[in-house]
């Protein structure tokens, strides 16, 4: 399973990247706003840190506008993956950009049928939003499982990128179902290492070690 960081915070991305935890990055207009930087500067800088795909999202809602913005965003770095919304114009742009050799991430996916359309448009990634499905009282994980099954039924190459991840349990569930990628906010990614018994066990080992009076190196 690949780990993407769902953030436009360059400092956090650099830190996680140094830990070897970053296979790619996803941004969106809200995350660019939060970063306080320009989409061009932030995207370029992230692409200089991370070798894997870095999703940058178009904001035009018509095909021509999306293609214009995709040309600009794609010109920022070779590893920019163009993020388009789940609309007919977005799917048309997905097909055209894919034909140009660009990776496309179709975002704002909330149904298995939408995921089917993205795969047929040749998307590199489909982004089902788990947390937002849970928010309206439905089951985001059920959506991931449905998409996994449909893609496997037909051997679609589109990768299932579990997005809108809010908890460490989302990460575990997505992994159990077989999502190809999970995009995770930095704090949640860091929380994956935590377990109270790990902390307790380490404290006990260190206390006993101190009593030995030894040094390893
Ligand atoms: O990857 C999409 C993600 O950023 C949306 O997350 O928490 O705003 O639903 P959230």
JSON list of C-alpha atoms and ligand atoms in Angstrom, two decimals:
[
{"chain": "A", "resi": 1, "resn": "UNK", "atom": "CA", "xyz": [0.00, 0.00, 0.00]},
{"chain": "A", "resi": 2, "resn": "UNK", "atom": "CA", "xyz": [1.31, 3.43, -0.92]},
{"chain": "A", "resi": 3, "resn": "UNK", "atom": "CA", "xyz": [1.19, 6.31, 1.56]},
{"chain": "A", "resi": 4, "resn": "UNK", "atom": "CA", "xyz": [0.43, 9.75, 0.18]},
{"chain": "A", "resi": 5, "resn": "UNK", "atom": "CA", "xyz": [0.40, 12.82, 2.41]},
{"chain": "A", "resi": 6, "resn": "UNK", "atom": "CA", "xyz": [-2.81, 14.82, 2.17]},
{"chain": "A", "resi": 7, "resn": "UNK", "atom": "CA", "xyz": [-1.29, 18.25, 2.74]},
{"chain": "A", "resi": 8, "resn": "UNK", "atom": "CA", "xyz": [0.26, 21.33, 1.15]},
{"chain": "A", "resi": 9, "resn": "UNK", "atom": "CA", "xyz": [2.39, 22.02, 4.23]},
{"chain": "A", "resi": 10, "resn": "UNK", "atom": "CA", "xyz": [5.93, 21.83, 2.87]},
{"chain": "A", "resi": 11, "resn": "UNK", "atom": "CA", "xyz": [7.54, 21.56, 6.30]},
{"chain": "A", "resi": 12, "resn": "UNK", "atom": "CA", "xyz": [5.38, 18.57, 7.31]},
{"chain": "A", "resi": 13, "resn": "UNK", "atom": "CA", "xyz": [5.89, 16.89, 3.93]},
{"chain": "A", "resi": 14, "resn": "UNK", "atom": "CA", "xyz": [9.67, 17.28, 4.20]},
{"chain": "A", "resi": 15, "resn": "UNK", "atom": "CA", "xyz": [9.69, 15.82, 7.73]},
{"chain": "A", "resi": 16, "resn": "UNK", "atom": "CA", "xyz": [7.59, 12.78, 6.74]},
{"chain": "A", "resi": 17, "resn": "UNK", "atom": "CA", "xyz": [9.60, 12.32, 3.58]},
{"chain": "A", "resi": 18, "resn": "UNK", "atom": "CA", "xyz": [12.80, 12.11, 5.62]},
{"chain": "A", "resi": 19, "resn": "UNK", "atom": "CA", "xyz": [11.15, 9.30, 7.60]},
{"chain": "A", "resi": 20, "resn": "UNK", "atom": "CA", "xyz": [10.65, 7.43, 4.31]},
{"chain": "A", "resi": 21, "resn": "UNK", "atom": "CA", "xyz": [6.87, 7.55, 4.66]},
{"chain": "A", "resi": 22, "resn": "UNK", "atom": "CA", "xyz": [5.90, 9.47, 1.55]},
{"chain": "A", "resi": 23, "resn": "UNK", "atom": "CA", "xyz": [5.12, 7.81, -1.78]},
{"chain": "A", "resi": 24, "resn": "UNK", "atom": "CA", "xyz": [3.23, 10.84, -3.07]},
{"chain": "A", "resi": 25, "resn": "UNK", "atom": "CA", "xyz": [1.22, 13.91, -2.07]},
{"chain": "A", "resi": 26, "resn": "UNK", "atom": "CA", "xyz": [-2.33, 15.10, -2.63]},
{"chain": "A", "resi": 27, "resn": "UNK", "atom": "CA", "xyz": [-3.34, 18.74, -2.44]},
{"chain": "A", "resi": 28, "resn": "UNK", "atom": "CA", "xyz": [-6.62, 20.51, -3.12]},
{"chain": "A", "resi": 29, "resn": "UNK", "atom": "CA", "xyz": [-7.78, 24.15, -3.17]},
{"chain": "A", "resi": 30, "resn": "UNK", "atom": "CA", "xyz": [-8.60, 24.08, 0.56]},
{"chain": "A", "resi": 31, "resn": "UNK", "atom": "CA", "xyz": [-5.12, 22.76, 1.42]},
{"chain": "A", "resi": 32, "resn": "UNK", "atom": "CA", "xyz": [-3.47, 25.40, -0.80]},
{"chain": "A", "resi": 33, "resn": "UNK", "atom": "CA", "xyz": [-5.48, 28.07, 1.05]},
{"chain": "A", "resi": 34, "resn": "UNK", "atom": "CA", "xyz": [-4.31, 26.62, 4.38]},
{"chain": "A", "resi": 35, "resn": "UNK", "atom": "CA", "xyz": [-0.66, 26.64, 3.22]},
{"chain": "A", "resi": 36, "resn": "UNK", "atom": "CA", "xyz": [-0.79, 30.40, 2.62]},
{"chain": "A", "resi": 37, "resn": "UNK", "atom": "CA", "xyz": [1.36, 30.02, -0.51]},
{"chain": "A", "resi": 38, "resn": "UNK", "atom": "CA", "xyz": [0.72, 30.24, -4.24]},
{"chain": "A", "resi": 39, "resn": "UNK", "atom": "CA", "xyz": [-0.27, 27.01, -5.96]},
{"chain": "A", "resi": 40, "resn": "UNK", "atom": "CA", "xyz": [2.72, 27.32, -8.31]},
{"chain": "A", "resi": 41, "resn": "UNK", "atom": "CA", "xyz": [5.32, 27.85, -5.57]},
{"chain": "A", "resi": 42, "resn": "UNK", "atom": "CA", "xyz": [3.87, 25.24, -3.22]},
{"chain": "A", "resi": 43, "resn": "UNK", "atom": "CA", "xyz": [3.47, 22.59, -5.93]},
{"chain": "A", "resi": 44, "resn": "UNK", "atom": "CA", "xyz": [6.99, 23.18, -7.28]},
{"chain": "A", "resi": 45, "resn": "UNK", "atom": "CA", "xyz": [8.49, 22.91, -3.81]},
{"chain": "A", "resi": 46, "resn": "UNK", "atom": "CA", "xyz": [6.58, 19.73, -2.93]},
{"chain": "A", "resi": 47, "resn": "UNK", "atom": "CA", "xyz": [7.67, 18.19, -6.23]},
{"chain": "A", "resi": 48, "resn": "UNK", "atom": "CA", "xyz": [11.30, 18.94, -5.39]},
{"chain": "A", "resi": 49, "resn": "UNK", "atom": "CA", "xyz": [10.93, 16.99, -2.12]},
{"chain": "A", "resi": 50, "resn": "UNK", "atom": "CA", "xyz": [8.83, 14.03, -3.26]},
{"chain": "A", "resi": 51, "resn": "UNK", "atom": "CA", "xyz": [9.64, 11.92, -6.31]},
{"chain": "A", "resi": 52, "resn": "UNK", "atom": "CA", "xyz": [6.21, 10.26, -6.51]},
{"chain": "A", "resi": 53, "resn": "UNK", "atom": "CA", "xyz": [2.99, 11.76, -7.88]},
{"chain": "A", "resi": 54, "resn": "UNK", "atom": "CA", "xyz": [1.93, 15.12, -6.46]},
{"chain": "A", "resi": 55, "resn": "UNK", "atom": "CA", "xyz": [-1.74, 15.86, -7.15]},
{"chain": "A", "resi": 56, "resn": "UNK", "atom": "CA", "xyz": [-2.56, 19.49, -7.99]},
{"chain": "A", "resi": 57, "resn": "UNK", "atom": "CA", "xyz": [-6.20, 20.29, -8.61]},
{"chain": "A", "resi": 58, "resn": "UNK", "atom": "CA", "xyz": [-7.75, 22.32, -11.41]},
{"chain": "A", "resi": 59, "resn": "UNK", "atom": "CA", "xyz": [-10.47, 24.78, -10.44]},
{"chain": "A", "resi": 60, "resn": "UNK", "atom": "CA", "xyz": [-12.01, 25.43, -13.85]},
{"chain": "A", "resi": 61, "resn": "UNK", "atom": "CA", "xyz": [-15.30, 23.63, -14.28]},
{"chain": "A", "resi": 62, "resn": "UNK", "atom": "CA", "xyz": [-15.33, 23.50, -18.10]},
{"chain": "A", "resi": 63, "resn": "UNK", "atom": "CA", "xyz": [-13.21, 21.20, -20.26]},
{"chain": "A", "resi": 64, "resn": "UNK", "atom": "CA", "xyz": [-11.21, 23.96, -22.03]},
{"chain": "A", "resi": 65, "resn": "UNK", "atom": "CA", "xyz": [-10.46, 25.73, -18.78]},
{"chain": "A", "resi": 66, "resn": "UNK", "atom": "CA", "xyz": [-9.41, 22.46, -17.14]},
{"chain": "A", "resi": 67, "resn": "UNK", "atom": "CA", "xyz": [-7.06, 21.69, -20.02]},
{"chain": "A", "resi": 68, "resn": "UNK", "atom": "CA", "xyz": [-5.53, 25.20, -19.81]},
{"chain": "A", "resi": 69, "resn": "UNK", "atom": "CA", "xyz": [-4.98, 24.90, -16.06]},
{"chain": "A", "resi": 70, "resn": "UNK", "atom": "CA", "xyz": [-3.67, 21.34, -16.43]},
{"chain": "A", "resi": 71, "resn": "UNK", "atom": "CA", "xyz": [-1.08, 22.57, -18.96]},
{"chain": "A", "resi": 72, "resn": "UNK", "atom": "CA", "xyz": [0.08, 25.18, -16.43]},
{"chain": "A", "resi": 73, "resn": "UNK", "atom": "CA", "xyz": [0.14, 22.79, -13.46]},
{"chain": "A", "resi": 74, "resn": "UNK", "atom": "CA", "xyz": [1.78, 20.02, -15.50]},
{"chain": "A", "resi": 75, "resn": "UNK", "atom": "CA", "xyz": [4.48, 22.48, -16.56]},
{"chain": "A", "resi": 76, "resn": "UNK", "atom": "CA", "xyz": [5.53, 22.98, -12.94]},
{"chain": "A", "resi": 77, "resn": "UNK", "atom": "CA", "xyz": [7.19, 19.54, -12.60]},
{"chain": "A", "resi": 78, "resn": "UNK", "atom": "CA", "xyz": [7.22, 16.13, -14.27]},
{"chain": "A", "resi": 79, "resn": "UNK", "atom": "CA", "xyz": [5.64, 14.39, -11.28]},
{"chain": "A", "resi": 80, "resn": "UNK", "atom": "CA", "xyz": [2.56, 16.64, -11.09]},
{"chain": "A", "resi": 81, "resn": "UNK", "atom": "CA", "xyz": [-0.58, 14.51, -11.25]},
{"chain": "A", "resi": 82, "resn": "UNK", "atom": "CA", "xyz": [-3.59, 16.53, -12.43]},
{"chain": "A", "resi": 83, "resn": "UNK", "atom": "CA", "xyz": [-6.60, 16.34, -10.15]},
{"chain": "A", "resi": 84, "resn": "UNK", "atom": "CA", "xyz": [-9.97, 16.83, -11.84]},
{"chain": "A", "resi": 85, "resn": "UNK", "atom": "CA", "xyz": [-13.45, 16.75, -10.34]},
{"chain": "A", "resi": 86, "resn": "UNK", "atom": "CA", "xyz": [-15.95, 13.95, -10.93]},
{"chain": "A", "resi": 87, "resn": "UNK", "atom": "CA", "xyz": [-17.99, 15.69, -13.64]},
{"chain": "A", "resi": 88, "resn": "UNK", "atom": "CA", "xyz": [-18.42, 14.95, -17.34]},
{"chain": "A", "resi": 89, "resn": "UNK", "atom": "CA", "xyz": [-15.99, 17.77, -18.17]},
{"chain": "A", "resi": 90, "resn": "UNK", "atom": "CA", "xyz": [-13.57, 16.36, -15.61]},
{"chain": "A", "resi": 91, "resn": "UNK", "atom": "CA", "xyz": [-13.84, 12.89, -17.14]},
{"chain": "A", "resi": 92, "resn": "UNK", "atom": "CA", "xyz": [-13.32, 14.29, -20.64]},
{"chain": "A", "resi": 93, "resn": "UNK", "atom": "CA", "xyz": [-10.22, 16.14, -19.43]},
{"chain": "A", "resi": 94, "resn": "UNK", "atom": "CA", "xyz": [-9.08, 12.95, -17.71]},
{"chain": "A", "resi": 95, "resn": "UNK", "atom": "CA", "xyz": [-9.24, 11.02, -20.97]},
{"chain": "A", "resi": 96, "resn": "UNK", "atom": "CA", "xyz": [-7.40, 13.77, -22.92]},
{"chain": "A", "resi": 97, "resn": "UNK", "atom": "CA", "xyz": [-4.66, 14.29, -20.31]},
{"chain": "A", "resi": 98, "resn": "UNK", "atom": "CA", "xyz": [-4.14, 10.54, -19.95]},
{"chain": "A", "resi": 99, "resn": "UNK", "atom": "CA", "xyz": [-3.70, 10.32, -23.74]},
{"chain": "A", "resi": 100, "resn": "UNK", "atom": "CA", "xyz": [-0.99, 12.99, -23.40]},
{"chain": "A", "resi": 101, "resn": "UNK", "atom": "CA", "xyz": [0.80, 10.75, -20.92]},
{"chain": "A", "resi": 102, "resn": "UNK", "atom": "CA", "xyz": [-0.14, 12.69, -17.79]},
{"chain": "A", "resi": 103, "resn": "UNK", "atom": "CA", "xyz": [-1.32, 10.95, -14.61]},
{"chain": "A", "resi": 104, "resn": "UNK", "atom": "CA", "xyz": [-4.83, 12.04, -13.57]},
{"chain": "A", "resi": 105, "resn": "UNK", "atom": "CA", "xyz": [-6.50, 11.75, -10.19]},
{"chain": "A", "resi": 106, "resn": "UNK", "atom": "CA", "xyz": [-10.31, 11.98, -10.33]},
{"chain": "A", "resi": 107, "resn": "UNK", "atom": "CA", "xyz": [-11.48, 13.49, -7.07]},
{"chain": "A", "resi": 108, "resn": "UNK", "atom": "CA", "xyz": [-14.72, 13.97, -5.14]},
{"chain": "A", "resi": 109, "resn": "UNK", "atom": "CA", "xyz": [-15.85, 10.39, -5.74]},
{"chain": "A", "resi": 110, "resn": "UNK", "atom": "CA", "xyz": [-18.80, 9.28, -3.62]},
{"chain": "A", "resi": 111, "resn": "UNK", "atom": "CA", "xyz": [-20.19, 6.28, -5.48]},
{"chain": "A", "resi": 112, "resn": "UNK", "atom": "CA", "xyz": [-19.00, 3.07, -7.10]},
{"chain": "A", "resi": 113, "resn": "UNK", "atom": "CA", "xyz": [-20.57, 4.10, -10.40]},
{"chain": "A", "resi": 114, "resn": "UNK", "atom": "CA", "xyz": [-18.52, 7.30, -10.38]},
{"chain": "A", "resi": 115, "resn": "UNK", "atom": "CA", "xyz": [-15.40, 5.20, -9.82]},
{"chain": "A", "resi": 116, "resn": "UNK", "atom": "CA", "xyz": [-16.39, 3.01, -12.77]},
{"chain": "A", "resi": 117, "resn": "UNK", "atom": "CA", "xyz": [-16.60, 6.11, -14.99]},
{"chain": "A", "resi": 118, "resn": "UNK", "atom": "CA", "xyz": [-13.16, 7.30, -13.85]},
{"chain": "A", "resi": 119, "resn": "UNK", "atom": "CA", "xyz": [-11.60, 3.93, -14.65]},
{"chain": "A", "resi": 120, "resn": "UNK", "atom": "CA", "xyz": [-13.19, 3.97, -18.10]},
{"chain": "A", "resi": 121, "resn": "UNK", "atom": "CA", "xyz": [-11.73, 7.46, -18.63]},
{"chain": "A", "resi": 122, "resn": "UNK", "atom": "CA", "xyz": [-8.26, 6.03, -17.92]},
{"chain": "A", "resi": 123, "resn": "UNK", "atom": "CA", "xyz": [-7.66, 7.74, -14.57]},
{"chain": "A", "resi": 124, "resn": "UNK", "atom": "CA", "xyz": [-4.42, 6.81, -12.79]},
{"chain": "A", "resi": 125, "resn": "UNK", "atom": "CA", "xyz": [-6.19, 7.31, -9.44]},
{"chain": "A", "resi": 126, "resn": "UNK", "atom": "CA", "xyz": [-9.76, 7.48, -8.15]},
{"chain": "A", "resi": 127, "resn": "UNK", "atom": "CA", "xyz": [-10.25, 9.35, -4.87]},
{"chain": "A", "resi": 128, "resn": "UNK", "atom": "CA", "xyz": [-13.26, 8.13, -2.87]},
{"chain": "A", "resi": 129, "resn": "UNK", "atom": "CA", "xyz": [-13.77, 10.42, 0.15]},
{"chain": "A", "resi": 130, "resn": "UNK", "atom": "CA", "xyz": [-14.23, 8.05, 3.09]},
{"chain": "A", "resi": 131, "resn": "UNK", "atom": "CA", "xyz": [-14.64, 10.62, 5.88]},
{"chain": "A", "resi": 132, "resn": "UNK", "atom": "CA", "xyz": [-17.20, 12.70, 4.04]},
{"chain": "A", "resi": 133, "resn": "UNK", "atom": "CA", "xyz": [-19.29, 9.58, 3.33]},
{"chain": "A", "resi": 134, "resn": "UNK", "atom": "CA", "xyz": [-19.13, 8.70, 7.04]},
{"chain": "A", "resi": 135, "resn": "UNK", "atom": "CA", "xyz": [-20.13, 12.31, 7.85]},
{"chain": "A", "resi": 136, "resn": "UNK", "atom": "CA", "xyz": [-23.54, 11.82, 6.24]},
{"chain": "A", "resi": 137, "resn": "UNK", "atom": "CA", "xyz": [-24.18, 8.58, 8.12]},
{"chain": "A", "resi": 138, "resn": "UNK", "atom": "CA", "xyz": [-23.14, 6.17, 5.38]},
{"chain": "A", "resi": 139, "resn": "UNK", "atom": "CA", "xyz": [-20.14, 3.83, 5.33]},
{"chain": "A", "resi": 140, "resn": "UNK", "atom": "CA", "xyz": [-17.05, 5.11, 3.54]},
{"chain": "A", "resi": 141, "resn": "UNK", "atom": "CA", "xyz": [-15.35, 1.72, 3.81]},
{"chain": "A", "resi": 142, "resn": "UNK", "atom": "CA", "xyz": [-18.23, 0.02, 2.03]},
{"chain": "A", "resi": 143, "resn": "UNK", "atom": "CA", "xyz": [-17.55, 2.37, -0.89]},
{"chain": "A", "resi": 144, "resn": "UNK", "atom": "CA", "xyz": [-13.85, 1.42, -0.93]},
{"chain": "A", "resi": 145, "resn": "UNK", "atom": "CA", "xyz": [-14.79, -2.28, -0.90]},
{"chain": "A", "resi": 146, "resn": "UNK", "atom": "CA", "xyz": [-17.27, -1.87, -3.76]},
{"chain": "A", "resi": 147, "resn": "UNK", "atom": "CA", "xyz": [-14.75, -0.02, -5.93]},
{"chain": "A", "resi": 148, "resn": "UNK", "atom": "CA", "xyz": [-12.05, -2.60, -5.15]},
{"chain": "A", "resi": 149, "resn": "UNK", "atom": "CA", "xyz": [-14.36, -5.39, -6.27]},
{"chain": "A", "resi": 150, "resn": "UNK", "atom": "CA", "xyz": [-15.46, -3.64, -9.46]},
{"chain": "A", "resi": 151, "resn": "UNK", "atom": "CA", "xyz": [-11.89, -2.76, -10.46]},
{"chain": "A", "resi": 152, "resn": "UNK", "atom": "CA", "xyz": [-10.76, -6.34, -9.79]},
{"chain": "A", "resi": 153, "resn": "UNK", "atom": "CA", "xyz": [-13.72, -7.77, -11.75]},
{"chain": "A", "resi": 154, "resn": "UNK", "atom": "CA", "xyz": [-12.53, -5.99, -14.88]},
{"chain": "A", "resi": 155, "resn": "UNK", "atom": "CA", "xyz": [-8.78, -5.64, -14.22]},
{"chain": "A", "resi": 156, "resn": "UNK", "atom": "CA", "xyz": [-8.93, -1.85, -14.37]},
{"chain": "A", "resi": 157, "resn": "UNK", "atom": "CA", "xyz": [-5.50, -0.29, -13.83]},
{"chain": "A", "resi": 158, "resn": "UNK", "atom": "CA", "xyz": [-6.89, 2.74, -11.98]},
{"chain": "A", "resi": 159, "resn": "UNK", "atom": "CA", "xyz": [-5.55, 2.80, -8.42]},
{"chain": "A", "resi": 160, "resn": "UNK", "atom": "CA", "xyz": [-7.98, 3.14, -5.53]},
{"chain": "A", "resi": 161, "resn": "UNK", "atom": "CA", "xyz": [-6.75, 6.12, -3.50]},
{"chain": "A", "resi": 162, "resn": "UNK", "atom": "CA", "xyz": [-8.63, 6.25, -0.21]},
{"chain": "A", "resi": 163, "resn": "UNK", "atom": "CA", "xyz": [-9.07, 9.95, 0.61]},
{"chain": "A", "resi": 164, "resn": "UNK", "atom": "CA", "xyz": [-10.72, 12.08, 3.28]},
{"chain": "A", "resi": 165, "resn": "UNK", "atom": "CA", "xyz": [-9.01, 9.85, 5.82]},
{"chain": "A", "resi": 166, "resn": "UNK", "atom": "CA", "xyz": [-9.63, 11.08, 9.35]},
{"chain": "A", "resi": 167, "resn": "UNK", "atom": "CA", "xyz": [-8.47, 8.27, 11.66]},
{"chain": "A", "resi": 168, "resn": "UNK", "atom": "CA", "xyz": [-5.84, 5.57, 12.01]},
{"chain": "A", "resi": 169, "resn": "UNK", "atom": "CA", "xyz": [-8.68, 3.07, 11.82]},
{"chain": "A", "resi": 170, "resn": "UNK", "atom": "CA", "xyz": [-9.53, 4.36, 8.35]},
{"chain": "A", "resi": 171, "resn": "UNK", "atom": "CA", "xyz": [-5.96, 3.51, 7.32]},
{"chain": "A", "resi": 172, "resn": "UNK", "atom": "CA", "xyz": [-6.23, -0.03, 8.72]},
{"chain": "A", "resi": 173, "resn": "UNK", "atom": "CA", "xyz": [-9.62, -0.66, 7.14]},
{"chain": "A", "resi": 174, "resn": "UNK", "atom": "CA", "xyz": [-8.49, 0.65, 3.76]},
{"chain": "A", "resi": 175, "resn": "UNK", "atom": "CA", "xyz": [-5.44, -1.61, 3.93]},
{"chain": "A", "resi": 176, "resn": "UNK", "atom": "CA", "xyz": [-7.56, -4.65, 4.85]},
{"chain": "A", "resi": 177, "resn": "UNK", "atom": "CA", "xyz": [-9.85, -4.01, 1.89]},
{"chain": "A", "resi": 178, "resn": "UNK", "atom": "CA", "xyz": [-6.88, -3.58, -0.44]},
{"chain": "A", "resi": 179, "resn": "UNK", "atom": "CA", "xyz": [-6.93, 0.12, -1.38]},
{"chain": "A", "resi": 180, "resn": "UNK", "atom": "CA", "xyz": [-3.82, 0.75, -3.48]},
{"chain": "A", "resi": 181, "resn": "UNK", "atom": "CA", "xyz": [-3.09, 4.10, -1.86]},
{"chain": "A", "resi": 182, "resn": "UNK", "atom": "CA", "xyz": [-4.19, 5.95, 1.23]},
{"chain": "A", "resi": 183, "resn": "UNK", "atom": "CA", "xyz": [-3.77, 9.71, 1.43]},
{"chain": "A", "resi": 184, "resn": "UNK", "atom": "CA", "xyz": [-3.43, 10.78, 5.03]},
{"chain": "A", "resi": 185, "resn": "UNK", "atom": "CA", "xyz": [-3.12, 14.11, 6.86]},
{"chain": "A", "resi": 186, "resn": "UNK", "atom": "CA", "xyz": [0.32, 14.44, 8.54]},
{"chain": "A", "resi": 187, "resn": "UNK", "atom": "CA", "xyz": [-1.01, 14.14, 12.11]},
{"chain": "A", "resi": 188, "resn": "UNK", "atom": "CA", "xyz": [-2.84, 10.90, 11.31]},
{"chain": "A", "resi": 189, "resn": "UNK", "atom": "CA", "xyz": [0.19, 9.49, 9.51]},
{"chain": "A", "resi": 190, "resn": "UNK", "atom": "CA", "xyz": [2.34, 10.20, 12.57]},
{"chain": "A", "resi": 191, "resn": "UNK", "atom": "CA", "xyz": [-0.29, 8.64, 14.85]},
{"chain": "A", "resi": 192, "resn": "UNK", "atom": "CA", "xyz": [0.13, 5.28, 13.08]},
{"chain": "A", "resi": 193, "resn": "UNK", "atom": "CA", "xyz": [3.27, 4.55, 15.11]},
{"chain": "A", "resi": 194, "resn": "UNK", "atom": "CA", "xyz": [1.61, 5.13, 18.45]},
{"chain": "A", "resi": 195, "resn": "UNK", "atom": "CA", "xyz": [0.53, 2.39, 20.86]},
{"chain": "A", "resi": 196, "resn": "UNK", "atom": "CA", "xyz": [0.40, 2.76, 24.66]},
{"chain": "A", "resi": 197, "resn": "UNK", "atom": "CA", "xyz": [1.93, -0.70, 25.15]},
{"chain": "A", "resi": 198, "resn": "UNK", "atom": "CA", "xyz": [4.89, 0.29, 22.94]},
{"chain": "A", "resi": 199, "resn": "UNK", "atom": "CA", "xyz": [5.55, 3.33, 25.14]},
{"chain": "A", "resi": 200, "resn": "UNK", "atom": "CA", "xyz": [5.08, 1.31, 28.33]},
{"chain": "A", "resi": 201, "resn": "UNK", "atom": "CA", "xyz": [7.32, -1.51, 27.10]},
{"chain": "A", "resi": 202, "resn": "UNK", "atom": "CA", "xyz": [10.04, 0.87, 26.01]},
{"chain": "A", "resi": 203, "resn": "UNK", "atom": "CA", "xyz": [9.98, 2.67, 29.38]},
{"chain": "A", "resi": 204, "resn": "UNK", "atom": "CA", "xyz": [10.35, -0.67, 31.20]},
{"chain": "A", "resi": 205, "resn": "UNK", "atom": "CA", "xyz": [13.24, -1.82, 28.97]},
{"chain": "A", "resi": 206, "resn": "UNK", "atom": "CA", "xyz": [15.06, 1.48, 29.44]},
{"chain": "A", "resi": 207, "resn": "UNK", "atom": "CA", "xyz": [14.58, 1.39, 33.21]},
{"chain": "A", "resi": 208, "resn": "UNK", "atom": "CA", "xyz": [16.01, -2.15, 33.41]},
{"chain": "A", "resi": 209, "resn": "UNK", "atom": "CA", "xyz": [18.84, -1.25, 31.07]},
{"chain": "A", "resi": 210, "resn": "UNK", "atom": "CA", "xyz": [19.83, 1.69, 33.29]},
{"chain": "A", "resi": 211, "resn": "UNK", "atom": "CA", "xyz": [20.12, -0.77, 36.21]},
{"chain": "A", "resi": 212, "resn": "UNK", "atom": "CA", "xyz": [22.67, -2.88, 34.31]},
{"chain": "A", "resi": 213, "resn": "UNK", "atom": "CA", "xyz": [25.08, 0.06, 34.24]},
{"chain": "A", "resi": 214, "resn": "UNK", "atom": "CA", "xyz": [26.13, -1.02, 30.72]},
{"chain": "A", "resi": 215, "resn": "UNK", "atom": "CA", "xyz": [26.68, 0.96, 27.52]},
{"chain": "A", "resi": 216, "resn": "UNK", "atom": "CA", "xyz": [26.30, -0.51, 24.05]},
{"chain": "A", "resi": 217, "resn": "UNK", "atom": "CA", "xyz": [28.42, 2.01, 22.18]},
{"chain": "B", "resi": 1, "resn": "LIG", "atom": "O1", "xyz": [-7.98, 14.03, -0.06]},
{"chain": "B", "resi": 1, "resn": "LIG", "atom": "C1", "xyz": [-9.17, 14.75, 0.09]},
{"chain": "B", "resi": 1, "resn": "LIG", "atom": "C2", "xyz": [-9.21, 15.31, 1.45]},
{"chain": "B", "resi": 1, "resn": "LIG", "atom": "O2", "xyz": [-8.33, 16.36, 1.57]},
{"chain": "B", "resi": 1, "resn": "LIG", "atom": "C3", "xyz": [-10.55, 15.71, 1.93]},
{"chain": "B", "resi": 1, "resn": "LIG", "atom": "O3", "xyz": [-10.49, 15.48, 3.28]},
{"chain": "B", "resi": 1, "resn": "LIG", "atom": "O4", "xyz": [-11.12, 15.72, 5.62]},
{"chain": "B", "resi": 1, "resn": "LIG", "atom": "O5", "xyz": [-11.59, 17.59, 3.96]},
{"chain": "B", "resi": 1, "resn": "LIG", "atom": "O6", "xyz": [-12.89, 15.46, 3.90]},
{"chain": "B", "resi": 1, "resn": "LIG", "atom": "P1", "xyz": [-11.60, 16.11, 4.25]}
]
